[in-house]
Amino acid sequence: MELRIDEAFATGEFAGIAFDFAPVGLVITENRVIRECNQAFAEMFGYEREELRNQVFARLYPSDEEFVNIRDRGVRQLRENNTYWDERIMAQKNGTLFWCRVRGHSFTPEDPLMRAVWSFADLSTTRPYVPLSRREREIISYLSDGLTSKEIARRLDISHRTVEVYRAKLLKKFGVNNTGGLFHSLGGIGSDHVVSRSGD
């Protein structure tokens, strides 16, 4: 490894070591298949790099359903301006779930997922994974859109009181006193960038 780094500095060819030793997970995909990844990416998910090469990206999600649920997110943004990011729940090799911030850039914007490079940052230290039910995620999403409890109740066809009960449980679950604190616990981002788990 030291020889390779010395050679890079001697020749000025830094691209290879920049990819391999970047302090953030980097992965190159082709039609949702992992073609290459760096060490940080492999370690984040608990694999050796060789275990991930030429594997379908779906194996890094909590379930096939999760992958299907969000696999096409970002296609429109990548096609329009080749910029996309979100925060999503991923699964390590041992089954541990964790939040990641994902950013993407496509080499083929006309078909954005055909060839792309992605960065993954583990958010575990600032945003521990807390299981949420489908209904809790729906309510958080509507709250982040600025809807009142009554408006949320109408959207979900449940009572205003039920929304308030869910809201109170969410505040308790995250150990916060108000909706602002709840959003801060969720990373302080809008619902457009939160990709949460499907199902109950």
mmCIF file with all atom_site columns, C-alpha atoms in Angstrom:
data_model
loop_
_atom_site.group_PDB
_atom_site.id
_atom_site.type_symbol
_atom_site.label_atom_id
_atom_site.label_alt_id
_atom_site.label_comp_id
_atom_site.label_asym_id
_atom_site.label_entity_id
_atom_site.label_seq_id
_atom_site.pdbx_PDB_ins_code
_atom_site.Cartn_x
_atom_site.Cartn_y
_atom_site.Cartn_z
_atom_site.occupancy
_atom_site.B_iso_or_equiv
_atom_site.pdbx_formal_charge
_atom_site.auth_seq_id
_atom_site.auth_comp_id
_atom_site.auth_asym_id
_atom_site.auth_atom_id
_atom_site.pdbx_PDB_model_num
ATOM 1   C CA . MET A 1 1   ? 0.000   0.000  0.000   1.00 0.00 ? 1   MET A CA 1
ATOM 2   C CA . GLU A 1 2   ? 2.779   2.448  0.935   1.00 0.00 ? 2   GLU A CA 1
ATOM 3   C CA . LEU A 1 3   ? 4.531   1.715  -2.365  1.00 0.00 ? 3   LEU A CA 1
ATOM 4   C CA . ARG A 1 4   ? 1.360   2.509  -4.282  1.00 0.00 ? 4   ARG A CA 1
ATOM 5   C CA . ILE A 1 5   ? 0.908   5.797  -2.426  1.00 0.00 ? 5   ILE A CA 1
ATOM 6   C CA . ASP A 1 6   ? 4.573   6.713  -2.973  1.00 0.00 ? 6   ASP A CA 1
ATOM 7   C CA . GLU A 1 7   ? 4.182   5.961  -6.691  1.00 0.00 ? 7   GLU A CA 1
ATOM 8   C CA . ALA A 1 8   ? 1.098   8.174  -6.898  1.00 0.00 ? 8   ALA A CA 1
ATOM 9   C CA . PHE A 1 9   ? 2.964   11.081 -5.341  1.00 0.00 ? 9   PHE A CA 1
ATOM 10  C CA . ALA A 1 10  ? 5.994   10.477 -7.555  1.00 0.00 ? 10  ALA A CA 1
ATOM 11  C CA . THR A 1 11  ? 3.940   10.390 -10.763 1.00 0.00 ? 11  THR A CA 1
ATOM 12  C CA . GLY A 1 12  ? 1.188   12.836 -9.826  1.00 0.00 ? 12  GLY A CA 1
ATOM 13  C CA . GLU A 1 13  ? -1.450  10.189 -10.663 1.00 0.00 ? 13  GLU A CA 1
ATOM 14  C CA . PHE A 1 14  ? -3.759  10.575 -7.668  1.00 0.00 ? 14  PHE A CA 1
ATOM 15  C CA . ALA A 1 15  ? -7.114  9.414  -9.015  1.00 0.00 ? 15  ALA A CA 1
ATOM 16  C CA . GLY A 1 16  ? -6.666  5.793  -7.967  1.00 0.00 ? 16  GLY A CA 1
ATOM 17  C CA . ILE A 1 17  ? -5.614  6.462  -4.396  1.00 0.00 ? 17  ILE A CA 1
ATOM 18  C CA . ALA A 1 18  ? -8.212  9.227  -4.037  1.00 0.00 ? 18  ALA A CA 1
ATOM 19  C CA . PHE A 1 19  ? -10.948 6.708  -4.882  1.00 0.00 ? 19  PHE A CA 1
ATOM 20  C CA . ASP A 1 20  ? -9.538  3.867  -2.810  1.00 0.00 ? 20  ASP A CA 1
ATOM 21  C CA . PHE A 1 21  ? -8.743  5.858  0.318   1.00 0.00 ? 21  PHE A CA 1
ATOM 22  C CA . ALA A 1 22  ? -11.454 8.539  0.323   1.00 0.00 ? 22  ALA A CA 1
ATOM 23  C CA . PRO A 1 23  ? -12.898 8.986  3.838   1.00 0.00 ? 23  PRO A CA 1
ATOM 24  C CA . VAL A 1 24  ? -16.417 8.507  2.445   1.00 0.00 ? 24  VAL A CA 1
ATOM 25  C CA . GLY A 1 25  ? -17.937 5.451  0.806   1.00 0.00 ? 25  GLY A CA 1
ATOM 26  C CA . LEU A 1 26  ? -17.753 5.565  -3.005  1.00 0.00 ? 26  LEU A CA 1
ATOM 27  C CA . VAL A 1 27  ? -19.366 3.091  -5.374  1.00 0.00 ? 27  VAL A CA 1
ATOM 28  C CA . ILE A 1 28  ? -19.637 2.874  -9.157  1.00 0.00 ? 28  ILE A CA 1
ATOM 29  C CA . THR A 1 29  ? -22.771 1.191  -10.465 1.00 0.00 ? 29  THR A CA 1
ATOM 30  C CA . GLU A 1 30  ? -24.014 -0.049 -13.811 1.00 0.00 ? 30  GLU A CA 1
ATOM 31  C CA . ASN A 1 31  ? -27.752 -0.646 -14.077 1.00 0.00 ? 31  ASN A CA 1
ATOM 32  C CA . ARG A 1 32  ? -27.989 -1.118 -10.281 1.00 0.00 ? 32  ARG A CA 1
ATOM 33  C CA . VAL A 1 33  ? -25.029 -3.527 -10.154 1.00 0.00 ? 33  VAL A CA 1
ATOM 34  C CA . ILE A 1 34  ? -21.941 -2.653 -8.090  1.00 0.00 ? 34  ILE A CA 1
ATOM 35  C CA . ARG A 1 35  ? -18.973 -2.549 -10.463 1.00 0.00 ? 35  ARG A CA 1
ATOM 36  C CA . GLU A 1 36  ? -16.461 -1.141 -7.992  1.00 0.00 ? 36  GLU A CA 1
ATOM 37  C CA . CYS A 1 37  ? -16.368 0.356  -4.529  1.00 0.00 ? 37  CYS A CA 1
ATOM 38  C CA . ASN A 1 38  ? -13.744 1.786  -2.244  1.00 0.00 ? 38  ASN A CA 1
ATOM 39  C CA . GLN A 1 39  ? -12.591 0.489  1.118   1.00 0.00 ? 39  GLN A CA 1
ATOM 40  C CA . ALA A 1 40  ? -14.707 2.936  3.133   1.00 0.00 ? 40  ALA A CA 1
ATOM 41  C CA . PHE A 1 41  ? -17.864 1.752  1.353   1.00 0.00 ? 41  PHE A CA 1
ATOM 42  C CA . ALA A 1 42  ? -17.089 -1.919 1.929   1.00 0.00 ? 42  ALA A CA 1
ATOM 43  C CA . GLU A 1 43  ? -16.255 -1.348 5.605   1.00 0.00 ? 43  GLU A CA 1
ATOM 44  C CA . MET A 1 44  ? -19.418 0.704  6.129   1.00 0.00 ? 44  MET A CA 1
ATOM 45  C CA . PHE A 1 45  ? -21.496 -2.297 5.096   1.00 0.00 ? 45  PHE A CA 1
ATOM 46  C CA . GLY A 1 46  ? -19.272 -4.920 6.731   1.00 0.00 ? 46  GLY A CA 1
ATOM 47  C CA . TYR A 1 47  ? -18.007 -6.592 3.556   1.00 0.00 ? 47  TYR A CA 1
ATOM 48  C CA . GLU A 1 48  ? -14.714 -7.124 1.797   1.00 0.00 ? 48  GLU A CA 1
ATOM 49  C CA . ARG A 1 49  ? -14.555 -5.229 -1.492  1.00 0.00 ? 49  ARG A CA 1
ATOM 50  C CA . GLU A 1 50  ? -14.362 -8.488 -3.452  1.00 0.00 ? 50  GLU A CA 1
ATOM 51  C CA . GLU A 1 51  ? -17.685 -9.612 -1.943  1.00 0.00 ? 51  GLU A CA 1
ATOM 52  C CA . LEU A 1 52  ? -19.467 -6.583 -3.388  1.00 0.00 ? 52  LEU A CA 1
ATOM 53  C CA . ARG A 1 53  ? -18.054 -6.380 -6.898  1.00 0.00 ? 53  ARG A CA 1
ATOM 54  C CA . ASN A 1 54  ? -20.615 -7.339 -9.565  1.00 0.00 ? 54  ASN A CA 1
ATOM 55  C CA . GLN A 1 55  ? -23.348 -7.843 -6.973  1.00 0.00 ? 55  GLN A CA 1
ATOM 56  C CA . VAL A 1 56  ? -26.815 -6.313 -7.255  1.00 0.00 ? 56  VAL A CA 1
ATOM 57  C CA . PHE A 1 57  ? -27.229 -3.213 -5.144  1.00 0.00 ? 57  PHE A CA 1
ATOM 58  C CA . ALA A 1 58  ? -30.402 -4.655 -3.626  1.00 0.00 ? 58  ALA A CA 1
ATOM 59  C CA . ARG A 1 59  ? -28.350 -6.772 -1.211  1.00 0.00 ? 59  ARG A CA 1
ATOM 60  C CA . LEU A 1 60  ? -27.498 -3.620 0.774   1.00 0.00 ? 60  LEU A CA 1
ATOM 61  C CA . TYR A 1 61  ? -31.126 -2.814 1.589   1.00 0.00 ? 61  TYR A CA 1
ATOM 62  C CA . PRO A 1 62  ? -33.128 -4.106 4.553   1.00 0.00 ? 62  PRO A CA 1
ATOM 63  C CA . SER A 1 63  ? -35.334 -6.103 2.157   1.00 0.00 ? 63  SER A CA 1
ATOM 64  C CA . ASP A 1 64  ? -36.141 -6.539 -1.526  1.00 0.00 ? 64  ASP A CA 1
ATOM 65  C CA . GLU A 1 65  ? -39.316 -4.559 -0.863  1.00 0.00 ? 65  GLU A CA 1
ATOM 66  C CA . GLU A 1 66  ? -37.214 -1.657 0.420   1.00 0.00 ? 66  GLU A CA 1
ATOM 67  C CA . PHE A 1 67  ? -35.089 -1.710 -2.705  1.00 0.00 ? 67  PHE A CA 1
ATOM 68  C CA . VAL A 1 68  ? -38.111 -1.771 -5.004  1.00 0.00 ? 68  VAL A CA 1
ATOM 69  C CA . ASN A 1 69  ? -39.691 1.054  -3.001  1.00 0.00 ? 69  ASN A CA 1
ATOM 70  C CA . ILE A 1 70  ? -36.837 3.513  -3.584  1.00 0.00 ? 70  ILE A CA 1
ATOM 71  C CA . ARG A 1 71  ? -34.766 2.180  -6.482  1.00 0.00 ? 71  ARG A CA 1
ATOM 72  C CA . ASP A 1 72  ? -36.012 4.799  -8.947  1.00 0.00 ? 72  ASP A CA 1
ATOM 73  C CA . ARG A 1 73  ? -35.845 7.792  -6.619  1.00 0.00 ? 73  ARG A CA 1
ATOM 74  C CA . GLY A 1 74  ? -33.635 10.476 -8.054  1.00 0.00 ? 74  GLY A CA 1
ATOM 75  C CA . VAL A 1 75  ? -34.028 9.451  -11.691 1.00 0.00 ? 75  VAL A CA 1
ATOM 76  C CA . ARG A 1 76  ? -35.868 12.650 -12.595 1.00 0.00 ? 76  ARG A CA 1
ATOM 77  C CA . GLN A 1 77  ? -33.396 14.910 -10.740 1.00 0.00 ? 77  GLN A CA 1
ATOM 78  C CA . LEU A 1 78  ? -30.395 13.152 -12.255 1.00 0.00 ? 78  LEU A CA 1
ATOM 79  C CA . ARG A 1 79  ? -31.897 13.460 -15.720 1.00 0.00 ? 79  ARG A CA 1
ATOM 80  C CA . GLU A 1 80  ? -32.647 17.160 -15.231 1.00 0.00 ? 80  GLU A CA 1
ATOM 81  C CA . ASN A 1 81  ? -29.502 18.424 -13.495 1.00 0.00 ? 81  ASN A CA 1
ATOM 82  C CA . ASN A 1 82  ? -27.397 15.356 -12.675 1.00 0.00 ? 82  ASN A CA 1
ATOM 83  C CA . THR A 1 83  ? -27.592 16.067 -8.949  1.00 0.00 ? 83  THR A CA 1
ATOM 84  C CA . TYR A 1 84  ? -29.376 13.962 -6.365  1.00 0.00 ? 84  TYR A CA 1
ATOM 85  C CA . TRP A 1 85  ? -29.172 13.278 -2.652  1.00 0.00 ? 85  TRP A CA 1
ATOM 86  C CA . ASP A 1 86  ? -31.283 11.708 0.041   1.00 0.00 ? 86  ASP A CA 1
ATOM 87  C CA . GLU A 1 87  ? -31.030 10.012 3.397   1.00 0.00 ? 87  GLU A CA 1
ATOM 88  C CA . ARG A 1 88  ? -32.085 6.382  3.575   1.00 0.00 ? 88  ARG A CA 1
ATOM 89  C CA . ILE A 1 89  ? -31.919 3.303  5.748   1.00 0.00 ? 89  ILE A CA 1
ATOM 90  C CA . MET A 1 90  ? -29.438 0.650  4.623   1.00 0.00 ? 90  MET A CA 1
ATOM 91  C CA . ALA A 1 91  ? -28.442 -2.768 5.974   1.00 0.00 ? 91  ALA A CA 1
ATOM 92  C CA . GLN A 1 92  ? -25.020 -4.024 6.958   1.00 0.00 ? 92  GLN A CA 1
ATOM 93  C CA . LYS A 1 93  ? -23.944 -7.601 6.262   1.00 0.00 ? 93  LYS A CA 1
ATOM 94  C CA . ASN A 1 94  ? -24.847 -8.608 9.824   1.00 0.00 ? 94  ASN A CA 1
ATOM 95  C CA . GLY A 1 95  ? -28.362 -7.174 9.465   1.00 0.00 ? 95  GLY A CA 1
ATOM 96  C CA . THR A 1 96  ? -27.762 -3.964 11.432  1.00 0.00 ? 96  THR A CA 1
ATOM 97  C CA . LEU A 1 97  ? -29.800 -1.094 9.988   1.00 0.00 ? 97  LEU A CA 1
ATOM 98  C CA . PHE A 1 98  ? -28.364 2.412  9.769   1.00 0.00 ? 98  PHE A CA 1
ATOM 99  C CA . TRP A 1 99  ? -29.034 5.794  8.166   1.00 0.00 ? 99  TRP A CA 1
ATOM 100 C CA . CYS A 1 100 ? -26.926 6.882  5.189   1.00 0.00 ? 100 CYS A CA 1
ATOM 101 C CA . ARG A 1 101 ? -26.677 10.114 3.269   1.00 0.00 ? 101 ARG A CA 1
ATOM 102 C CA . VAL A 1 102 ? -26.495 9.210  -0.415  1.00 0.00 ? 102 VAL A CA 1
ATOM 103 C CA . ARG A 1 103 ? -25.391 11.481 -3.256  1.00 0.00 ? 103 ARG A CA 1
ATOM 104 C CA . GLY A 1 104 ? -25.346 10.529 -6.905  1.00 0.00 ? 104 GLY A CA 1
ATOM 105 C CA . HIS A 1 105 ? -23.886 11.611 -10.232 1.00 0.00 ? 105 HIS A CA 1
ATOM 106 C CA . SER A 1 106 ? -24.710 9.867  -13.501 1.00 0.00 ? 106 SER A CA 1
ATOM 107 C CA . PHE A 1 107 ? -22.317 9.296  -16.386 1.00 0.00 ? 107 PHE A CA 1
ATOM 108 C CA . THR A 1 108 ? -25.377 8.677  -18.598 1.00 0.00 ? 108 THR A CA 1
ATOM 109 C CA . PRO A 1 109 ? -27.928 11.394 -17.688 1.00 0.00 ? 109 PRO A CA 1
ATOM 110 C CA . GLU A 1 110 ? -30.287 10.306 -20.477 1.00 0.00 ? 110 GLU A CA 1
ATOM 111 C CA . ASP A 1 111 ? -30.527 6.930  -18.655 1.00 0.00 ? 111 ASP A CA 1
ATOM 112 C CA . PRO A 1 112 ? -29.401 7.992  -15.168 1.00 0.00 ? 112 PRO A CA 1
ATOM 113 C CA . LEU A 1 113 ? -29.063 4.609  -13.474 1.00 0.00 ? 113 LEU A CA 1
ATOM 114 C CA . MET A 1 114 ? -27.228 2.926  -16.324 1.00 0.00 ? 114 MET A CA 1
ATOM 115 C CA . ARG A 1 115 ? -23.812 4.211  -15.191 1.00 0.00 ? 115 ARG A CA 1
ATOM 116 C CA . ALA A 1 116 ? -23.337 6.296  -12.070 1.00 0.00 ? 116 ALA A CA 1
ATOM 117 C CA . VAL A 1 117 ? -21.094 7.069  -9.118  1.00 0.00 ? 117 VAL A CA 1
ATOM 118 C CA . TRP A 1 118 ? -22.504 7.383  -5.598  1.00 0.00 ? 118 TRP A CA 1
ATOM 119 C CA . SER A 1 119 ? -21.164 8.533  -2.262  1.00 0.00 ? 119 SER A CA 1
ATOM 120 C CA . PHE A 1 120 ? -22.418 7.093  1.022   1.00 0.00 ? 120 PHE A CA 1
ATOM 121 C CA . ALA A 1 121 ? -21.898 8.662  4.437   1.00 0.00 ? 121 ALA A CA 1
ATOM 122 C CA . ASP A 1 122 ? -22.806 6.726  7.579   1.00 0.00 ? 122 ASP A CA 1
ATOM 123 C CA . LEU A 1 123 ? -24.982 8.934  9.810   1.00 0.00 ? 123 LEU A CA 1
ATOM 124 C CA . SER A 1 124 ? -25.054 6.554  12.790  1.00 0.00 ? 124 SER A CA 1
ATOM 125 C CA . THR A 1 125 ? -23.192 8.876  15.146  1.00 0.00 ? 125 THR A CA 1
ATOM 126 C CA . THR A 1 126 ? -25.564 11.794 14.575  1.00 0.00 ? 126 THR A CA 1
ATOM 127 C CA . ARG A 1 127 ? -28.714 9.949  13.603  1.00 0.00 ? 127 ARG A CA 1
ATOM 128 C CA . PRO A 1 128 ? -29.146 6.543  15.235  1.00 0.00 ? 128 PRO A CA 1
ATOM 129 C CA . TYR A 1 129 ? -31.658 4.225  13.613  1.00 0.00 ? 129 TYR A CA 1
ATOM 130 C CA . VAL A 1 130 ? -35.028 4.281  15.380  1.00 0.00 ? 130 VAL A CA 1
ATOM 131 C CA . PRO A 1 131 ? -37.688 1.888  14.045  1.00 0.00 ? 131 PRO A CA 1
ATOM 132 C CA . LEU A 1 132 ? -40.800 3.683  12.758  1.00 0.00 ? 132 LEU A CA 1
ATOM 133 C CA . SER A 1 133 ? -44.100 2.203  11.660  1.00 0.00 ? 133 SER A CA 1
ATOM 134 C CA . ARG A 1 134 ? -45.603 3.069  8.291   1.00 0.00 ? 134 ARG A CA 1
ATOM 135 C CA . ARG A 1 135 ? -48.155 5.353  9.997   1.00 0.00 ? 135 ARG A CA 1
ATOM 136 C CA . GLU A 1 136 ? -45.442 7.136  11.996  1.00 0.00 ? 136 GLU A CA 1
ATOM 137 C CA . ARG A 1 137 ? -43.494 7.798  8.814   1.00 0.00 ? 137 ARG A CA 1
ATOM 138 C CA . GLU A 1 138 ? -46.604 9.122  7.087   1.00 0.00 ? 138 GLU A CA 1
ATOM 139 C CA . ILE A 1 139 ? -47.290 11.521 9.945   1.00 0.00 ? 139 ILE A CA 1
ATOM 140 C CA . ILE A 1 140 ? -43.675 12.722 10.070  1.00 0.00 ? 140 ILE A CA 1
ATOM 141 C CA . SER A 1 141 ? -43.763 13.301 6.326   1.00 0.00 ? 141 SER A CA 1
ATOM 142 C CA . TYR A 1 142 ? -46.957 15.369 6.537   1.00 0.00 ? 142 TYR A CA 1
ATOM 143 C CA . LEU A 1 143 ? -45.674 17.317 9.558   1.00 0.00 ? 143 LEU A CA 1
ATOM 144 C CA . SER A 1 144 ? -42.522 18.178 7.606   1.00 0.00 ? 144 SER A CA 1
ATOM 145 C CA . ASP A 1 145 ? -44.750 19.456 4.806   1.00 0.00 ? 145 ASP A CA 1
ATOM 146 C CA . GLY A 1 146 ? -46.261 21.892 7.324   1.00 0.00 ? 146 GLY A CA 1
ATOM 147 C CA . LEU A 1 147 ? -49.670 20.261 7.669   1.00 0.00 ? 147 LEU A CA 1
ATOM 148 C CA . THR A 1 148 ? -51.643 20.621 10.901  1.00 0.00 ? 148 THR A CA 1
ATOM 149 C CA . SER A 1 149 ? -52.936 17.625 12.825  1.00 0.00 ? 149 SER A CA 1
ATOM 150 C CA . LYS A 1 150 ? -56.423 18.222 11.424  1.00 0.00 ? 150 LYS A CA 1
ATOM 151 C CA . GLU A 1 151 ? -55.117 18.352 7.851   1.00 0.00 ? 151 GLU A CA 1
ATOM 152 C CA . ILE A 1 152 ? -53.109 15.182 8.403   1.00 0.00 ? 152 ILE A CA 1
ATOM 153 C CA . ALA A 1 153 ? -56.171 13.464 9.851   1.00 0.00 ? 153 ALA A CA 1
ATOM 154 C CA . ARG A 1 154 ? -58.152 14.309 6.726   1.00 0.00 ? 154 ARG A CA 1
ATOM 155 C CA . ARG A 1 155 ? -55.379 13.034 4.437   1.00 0.00 ? 155 ARG A CA 1
ATOM 156 C CA . LEU A 1 156 ? -55.069 9.752  6.327   1.00 0.00 ? 156 LEU A CA 1
ATOM 157 C CA . ASP A 1 157 ? -58.795 9.381  7.016   1.00 0.00 ? 157 ASP A CA 1
ATOM 158 C CA . ILE A 1 158 ? -58.252 9.069  10.755  1.00 0.00 ? 158 ILE A CA 1
ATOM 159 C CA . SER A 1 159 ? -59.323 11.227 13.663  1.00 0.00 ? 159 SER A CA 1
ATOM 160 C CA . HIS A 1 160 ? -57.529 14.402 14.700  1.00 0.00 ? 160 HIS A CA 1
ATOM 161 C CA . ARG A 1 161 ? -57.109 12.796 18.140  1.00 0.00 ? 161 ARG A CA 1
ATOM 162 C CA . THR A 1 162 ? -55.327 9.776  16.643  1.00 0.00 ? 162 THR A CA 1
ATOM 163 C CA . VAL A 1 163 ? -52.841 12.058 14.878  1.00 0.00 ? 163 VAL A CA 1
ATOM 164 C CA . GLU A 1 164 ? -52.154 13.811 18.180  1.00 0.00 ? 164 GLU A CA 1
ATOM 165 C CA . VAL A 1 165 ? -51.557 10.452 19.892  1.00 0.00 ? 165 VAL A CA 1
ATOM 166 C CA . TYR A 1 166 ? -49.082 9.433  17.177  1.00 0.00 ? 166 TYR A CA 1
ATOM 167 C CA . ARG A 1 167 ? -47.352 12.811 17.401  1.00 0.00 ? 167 ARG A CA 1
ATOM 168 C CA . ALA A 1 168 ? -46.998 12.492 21.190  1.00 0.00 ? 168 ALA A CA 1
ATOM 169 C CA . LYS A 1 169 ? -45.571 8.978  20.816  1.00 0.00 ? 169 LYS A CA 1
ATOM 170 C CA . LEU A 1 170 ? -43.069 10.209 18.232  1.00 0.00 ? 170 LEU A CA 1
ATOM 171 C CA . LEU A 1 171 ? -41.892 13.012 20.514  1.00 0.00 ? 171 LEU A CA 1
ATOM 172 C CA . LYS A 1 172 ? -41.440 10.505 23.339  1.00 0.00 ? 172 LYS A CA 1
ATOM 173 C CA . LYS A 1 173 ? -39.673 7.984  21.078  1.00 0.00 ? 173 LYS A CA 1
ATOM 174 C CA . PHE A 1 174 ? -37.110 10.582 20.013  1.00 0.00 ? 174 PHE A CA 1
ATOM 175 C CA . GLY A 1 175 ? -36.875 12.206 23.456  1.00 0.00 ? 175 GLY A CA 1
ATOM 176 C CA . VAL A 1 176 ? -37.852 15.679 22.248  1.00 0.00 ? 176 VAL A CA 1
ATOM 177 C CA . ASN A 1 177 ? -40.436 18.265 23.315  1.00 0.00 ? 177 ASN A CA 1
ATOM 178 C CA . ASN A 1 178 ? -41.725 19.639 20.018  1.00 0.00 ? 178 ASN A CA 1
ATOM 179 C CA . THR A 1 179 ? -41.936 19.061 16.280  1.00 0.00 ? 179 THR A CA 1
ATOM 180 C CA . GLY A 1 180 ? -38.813 21.141 15.637  1.00 0.00 ? 180 GLY A CA 1
ATOM 181 C CA . GLY A 1 181 ? -36.865 18.830 17.933  1.00 0.00 ? 181 GLY A CA 1
ATOM 182 C CA . LEU A 1 182 ? -38.301 15.851 16.084  1.00 0.00 ? 182 LEU A CA 1
ATOM 183 C CA . PHE A 1 183 ? -37.056 17.158 12.749  1.00 0.00 ? 183 PHE A CA 1
ATOM 184 C CA . HIS A 1 184 ? -33.670 17.928 14.277  1.00 0.00 ? 184 HIS A CA 1
ATOM 185 C CA . SER A 1 185 ? -33.468 14.310 15.469  1.00 0.00 ? 185 SER A CA 1
ATOM 186 C CA . LEU A 1 186 ? -34.287 13.187 11.939  1.00 0.00 ? 186 LEU A CA 1
ATOM 187 C CA . GLY A 1 187 ? -31.417 15.191 10.539  1.00 0.00 ? 187 GLY A CA 1
ATOM 188 C CA . GLY A 1 188 ? -33.165 18.515 10.020  1.00 0.00 ? 188 GLY A CA 1
ATOM 189 C CA . ILE A 1 189 ? -34.049 17.847 6.398   1.00 0.00 ? 189 ILE A CA 1
ATOM 190 C CA . GLY A 1 190 ? -37.284 18.044 4.477   1.00 0.00 ? 190 GLY A CA 1
ATOM 191 C CA . SER A 1 191 ? -39.401 15.048 3.555   1.00 0.00 ? 191 SER A CA 1
ATOM 192 C CA . ASP A 1 192 ? -38.262 15.204 -0.081  1.00 0.00 ? 192 ASP A CA 1
ATOM 193 C CA . HIS A 1 193 ? -34.883 13.911 1.029   1.00 0.00 ? 193 HIS A CA 1
ATOM 194 C CA . VAL A 1 194 ? -35.985 11.303 3.576   1.00 0.00 ? 194 VAL A CA 1
ATOM 195 C CA . VAL A 1 195 ? -36.431 7.813  2.154   1.00 0.00 ? 195 VAL A CA 1
ATOM 196 C CA . SER A 1 196 ? -37.858 5.725  4.944   1.00 0.00 ? 196 SER A CA 1
ATOM 197 C CA . ARG A 1 197 ? -38.733 2.074  5.237   1.00 0.00 ? 197 ARG A CA 1
ATOM 198 C CA . SER A 1 198 ? -41.910 0.758  3.678   1.00 0.00 ? 198 SER A CA 1
ATOM 199 C CA . GLY A 1 199 ? -44.343 -1.538 5.462   1.00 0.00 ? 199 GLY A CA 1
ATOM 200 C CA . ASP A 1 200 ? -45.181 -1.643 9.181   1.00 0.00 ? 200 ASP A CA 1
#
